[in-house]
Amino acid sequence: MGAEIKGAIEYSKGLEGVIAALSSISYIDGSQGKLVYRGIPIEMLAKYSNYEETAYLLLYGELPTKEALENFTQQMKTFRILPKRVEDCIRELPPNPHPMDILKVAVAHTALYDPDRLRCCREGVMSKVIRIIAQIPTMIAYYHRARTGQDIVPPDPDLGHAANFLYMLHGKKPDKEEARIFDVALVLHAEHGLNASTFAAMVTASTLSDINSAIVSAIGTLKGPLHGGANERVLKMLDEIGTPDKAEEYVLNALSEKRRIMGFGHRVYKTYDPRARILKEYAEYLSNKYNDRRYIEIGERIEKIMIRELGKKGIFPNVDFYSGIVYQFLGIPRDLFTPVFAMARSVGWAAHVCEYVQNNRIFRPRAYYTGPDYVEYVPIDKRR
Ligand code: ACO
């Protein structure tokens, strides 16, 4: 029996290089540092699009007409409001847990009141999806206001998705330029193939569970420091280093102790992550605008050292390295960096789930059995 279980199964640790689905949503060229959503280069979307339009593109497969975009944007605005009971519950949640844990609770809780909960047709599922994407920012902002003893700021229907989040978080309308920078950051984080959290969502959905459960799985997966949780830790590291002249010693020490430098390395990119390139420009811009170059200078020093030391191994900055500096200047608290990532990525999760279940097959890999072939059962009073 053991031999059969051990049989001709190919093993790839961490599923590296395994093709687990067909998808037309995005493509990453890891050696050239290129990323496209539905064929459109990320740089063009960063320049010309916004989060709402990109979300439509990812979900429906093509850019919307003017009218379709207006309808979609309006629907997202309508869906921003949370059910009263969820709002009340968020006010009562303890102030200490990591906000990613709060987000899991809030998404699961909101699902109970979703008017489309029992609708499994494409329209019903899309409605649930758009509601989740629209509500996550409200959940994050409300929780932050409540935990800091501030009044909750309801969504403003005159503001776009990105600007409205900053407004609900800070209680004042953001300046247009900063709202645009945040909008681009959301576009850059919206989708990225079968990363760990997207795959987790797909595994859940492949059992024909519901979309809300899939998103909850994804949030729990994104939280980890090897995935979405890295951005928060980058800022912690920059603080620990303190000044650019200490970066060399810090990085070399970490590497000699086999510790990871957060915000570097990627399973697919073996060159500079194109999203990091754009975010670095914004980090630079905001550092100059606020005349505070502390973080960017340490960051750039780390980048140089890491590329010198590990560039030959394909280790370069990833999306998480400069995003934290950008968010810091936009006044987003550090422990909300990963929830903000979830807010952007919710559309990628949903797009993959919707695509996969159309031609569904339950995910069910096997483990390569390394245990003994046969062990005699020993009654408990005879064990030593
Ligand atoms: N710092 C130092 N060394 C690194 C780093 C890093 N950040 N990343 C990879 N390496 C080294 C590894 O030690 C390993 O070296 P070895 O071959 O001498 O043992 C080699 O590069 C390959 O690393 P793996 O862990 O095998 O690469 P994998 O594809 O499994 O991991 C990952 C990718 C998890 C992103 C990794 O690079 C990492 O831990 N990075 C730091 C955390 C991070 O920034 N995560 C965010 C990723 S982007 C995202 O999820 C949004």
PDB file of C-alpha atoms in Angstrom, residues 51-52 55 71-81 130 133-135 161:
ATOM      1  CA  TYR A  51      -9.559  51.502  -9.403  1.00  0.00           C
ATOM      2  CA  GLU A  52     -13.213  51.295 -10.453  1.00  0.00           C
ATOM      3  CA  ALA A  55     -11.995  46.409 -11.190  1.00  0.00           C
ATOM      4  CA  ASN A  71     -23.307  52.173 -13.713  1.00  0.00           C
ATOM      5  CA  PHE A  72     -20.558  50.106 -12.105  1.00  0.00           C
ATOM      6  CA  THR A  73     -19.178  53.089 -10.171  1.00  0.00           C
ATOM      7  CA  GLN A  74     -22.675  53.987  -8.998  1.00  0.00           C
ATOM      8  CA  GLN A  75     -23.303  50.431  -7.873  1.00  0.00           C
ATOM      9  CA  MET A  76     -20.058  50.429  -5.880  1.00  0.00           C
ATOM     10  CA  LYS A  77     -21.074  53.709  -4.211  1.00  0.00           C
ATOM     11  CA  THR A  78     -24.486  52.343  -3.282  1.00  0.00           C
ATOM     12  CA  PHE A  79     -22.940  49.199  -1.833  1.00  0.00           C
ATOM     13  CA  ARG A  80     -20.428  51.024   0.401  1.00  0.00           C
ATOM     14  CA  ILE A  81     -22.828  51.303   3.293  1.00  0.00           C
ATOM     15  CA  ILE A 130     -19.217  44.165  -5.959  1.00  0.00           C
ATOM     16  CA  ILE A 133     -15.235  45.125  -2.857  1.00  0.00           C
ATOM     17  CA  ALA A 134     -17.249  48.234  -1.994  1.00  0.00           C
ATOM     18  CA  GLN A 135     -17.675  47.399   1.702  1.00  0.00           C
ATOM     19  CA  HIS A 161     -13.346  54.617  -4.257  1.00  0.00           C
TER      20      HIS A 161
END
